Amino acid sequence: MAGGSPLVKYDPAIERWNAMRENAYQHFRFTPRNTIISLLGMVIVPGTILYVASQTDERWNWNGKRRGESLLSRAPEPESS
């Protein structure tokens, strides 16, 4: 609809950027930098989240807690004097 309008001015820099963005996957190579970034994003960050989640799983219990009660699932027994 607006393709041939004389009111639209095309910027060659924007056109080059669009062409580069659309064809970036054709020129991608695994360089040492790209390898490190890929490992961080696909292995190390998810692995760290999994480790933290598994260490804190079932540690906290918010069900029916009142003020002053511990949120720990296995709260330590109060010391008797």
PDB file of C-alpha atoms in Angstrom:
ATOM      1  CA  MET A   1       0.000   0.000   0.000  1.00  0.00           C
ATOM      2  CA  ALA A   2       2.641   2.554   0.957  1.00  0.00           C
ATOM      3  CA  GLY A   3       5.460   1.011  -1.101  1.00  0.00           C
ATOM      4  CA  GLY A   4       5.640   3.504  -3.967  1.00  0.00           C
ATOM      5  CA  SER A   5       4.751   6.661  -2.091  1.00  0.00           C
ATOM      6  CA  PRO A   6       7.047   9.619  -2.821  1.00  0.00           C
ATOM      7  CA  LEU A   7       6.531  10.782   0.770  1.00  0.00           C
ATOM      8  CA  VAL A   8       8.576   7.899   2.190  1.00  0.00           C
ATOM      9  CA  LYS A   9      12.338   8.412   2.207  1.00  0.00           C
ATOM     10  CA  TYR A  10      14.529   5.341   2.596  1.00  0.00           C
ATOM     11  CA  ASP A  11      17.641   5.583   4.714  1.00  0.00           C
ATOM     12  CA  PRO A  12      20.408   3.407   3.251  1.00  0.00           C
ATOM     13  CA  ALA A  13      21.939   2.816   6.709  1.00  0.00           C
ATOM     14  CA  ILE A  14      18.661   1.431   8.036  1.00  0.00           C
ATOM     15  CA  GLU A  15      18.269  -0.771   4.965  1.00  0.00           C
ATOM     16  CA  ARG A  16      21.826  -2.154   5.423  1.00  0.00           C
ATOM     17  CA  TRP A  17      21.166  -2.793   9.120  1.00  0.00           C
ATOM     18  CA  ASN A  18      17.929  -4.633   8.305  1.00  0.00           C
ATOM     19  CA  ALA A  19      19.687  -6.770   5.696  1.00  0.00           C
ATOM     20  CA  MET A  20      22.490  -7.607   8.155  1.00  0.00           C
ATOM     21  CA  ARG A  21      19.996  -8.517  10.893  1.00  0.00           C
ATOM     22  CA  GLU A  22      17.954 -10.757   8.593  1.00  0.00           C
ATOM     23  CA  ASN A  23      21.055 -12.641   7.386  1.00  0.00           C
ATOM     24  CA  ALA A  24      23.095 -12.785  10.608  1.00  0.00           C
ATOM     25  CA  TYR A  25      22.498 -16.523  11.089  1.00  0.00           C
ATOM     26  CA  GLN A  26      24.203 -17.249   7.756  1.00  0.00           C
ATOM     27  CA  HIS A  27      27.490 -15.703   8.895  1.00  0.00           C
ATOM     28  CA  PHE A  28      27.564 -16.907  12.526  1.00  0.00           C
ATOM     29  CA  ARG A  29      30.705 -18.718  13.717  1.00  0.00           C
ATOM     30  CA  PHE A  30      31.577 -20.200  17.093  1.00  0.00           C
ATOM     31  CA  THR A  31      34.531 -18.072  18.114  1.00  0.00           C
ATOM     32  CA  PRO A  32      36.016 -18.405  21.617  1.00  0.00           C
ATOM     33  CA  ARG A  33      33.956 -15.415  22.766  1.00  0.00           C
ATOM     34  CA  ASN A  34      30.698 -16.816  21.333  1.00  0.00           C
ATOM     35  CA  THR A  35      31.438 -20.201  22.895  1.00  0.00           C
ATOM     36  CA  ILE A  36      31.864 -18.686  26.364  1.00  0.00           C
ATOM     37  CA  ILE A  37      28.670 -16.639  26.036  1.00  0.00           C
ATOM     38  CA  SER A  38      26.740 -19.688  24.811  1.00  0.00           C
ATOM     39  CA  LEU A  39      27.992 -21.872  27.662  1.00  0.00           C
ATOM     40  CA  LEU A  40      27.087 -19.207  30.203  1.00  0.00           C
ATOM     41  CA  GLY A  41      23.578 -18.811  28.811  1.00  0.00           C
ATOM     42  CA  MET A  42      22.766 -22.461  28.198  1.00  0.00           C
ATOM     43  CA  VAL A  43      24.672 -24.401  30.881  1.00  0.00           C
ATOM     44  CA  ILE A  44      26.071 -22.358  33.768  1.00  0.00           C
ATOM     45  CA  VAL A  45      23.140 -19.996  34.503  1.00  0.00           C
ATOM     46  CA  PRO A  46      20.435 -22.729  34.356  1.00  0.00           C
ATOM     47  CA  GLY A  47      22.699 -25.091  36.326  1.00  0.00           C
ATOM     48  CA  THR A  48      23.174 -22.486  39.044  1.00  0.00           C
ATOM     49  CA  ILE A  49      19.425 -21.860  39.246  1.00  0.00           C
ATOM     50  CA  LEU A  50      18.777 -25.610  39.441  1.00  0.00           C
ATOM     51  CA  TYR A  51      21.349 -26.028  42.228  1.00  0.00           C
ATOM     52  CA  VAL A  52      19.930 -23.145  44.311  1.00  0.00           C
ATOM     53  CA  ALA A  53      16.364 -24.399  43.784  1.00  0.00           C
ATOM     54  CA  SER A  54      17.265 -27.941  44.823  1.00  0.00           C
ATOM     55  CA  GLN A  55      19.048 -26.720  47.966  1.00  0.00           C
ATOM     56  CA  THR A  56      16.071 -24.645  49.128  1.00  0.00           C
ATOM     57  CA  ASP A  57      13.304 -27.044  48.035  1.00  0.00           C
ATOM     58  CA  GLU A  58      10.773 -27.627  50.852  1.00  0.00           C
ATOM     59  CA  ARG A  59      12.795 -25.485  53.223  1.00  0.00           C
ATOM     60  CA  TRP A  60      10.170 -22.784  53.668  1.00  0.00           C
ATOM     61  CA  ASN A  61       6.501 -23.293  54.555  1.00  0.00           C
ATOM     62  CA  TRP A  62       4.163 -20.321  54.476  1.00  0.00           C
ATOM     63  CA  ASN A  63       0.916 -22.264  55.112  1.00  0.00           C
ATOM     64  CA  GLY A  64      -0.997 -21.082  58.159  1.00  0.00           C
ATOM     65  CA  LYS A  65       1.915 -19.311  59.819  1.00  0.00           C
ATOM     66  CA  ARG A  66       1.252 -16.718  62.464  1.00  0.00           C
ATOM     67  CA  ARG A  67       3.303 -13.808  63.639  1.00  0.00           C
ATOM     68  CA  GLY A  68       6.323 -14.985  65.540  1.00  0.00           C
ATOM     69  CA  GLU A  69       6.290 -18.526  64.119  1.00  0.00           C
ATOM     70  CA  SER A  70       9.227 -19.743  62.071  1.00  0.00           C
ATOM     71  CA  LEU A  71       8.801 -20.107  58.311  1.00  0.00           C
ATOM     72  CA  LEU A  72      11.174 -23.071  58.255  1.00  0.00           C
ATOM     73  CA  SER A  73       9.507 -26.413  57.474  1.00  0.00           C
ATOM     74  CA  ARG A  74      11.462 -28.106  60.237  1.00  0.00           C
ATOM     75  CA  ALA A  75      11.703 -25.354  62.818  1.00  0.00           C
ATOM     76  CA  PRO A  76      14.082 -25.932  65.708  1.00  0.00           C
ATOM     77  CA  GLU A  77      12.443 -26.791  68.996  1.00  0.00           C
ATOM     78  CA  PRO A  78      12.218 -23.869  71.432  1.00  0.00           C
ATOM     79  CA  GLU A  79      14.722 -24.087  74.226  1.00  0.00           C
ATOM     80  CA  SER A  80      13.199 -24.885  77.611  1.00  0.00           C
ATOM     81  CA  SER A  81      14.757 -23.411  80.709  1.00  0.00           C
TER      82      SER A  81
END
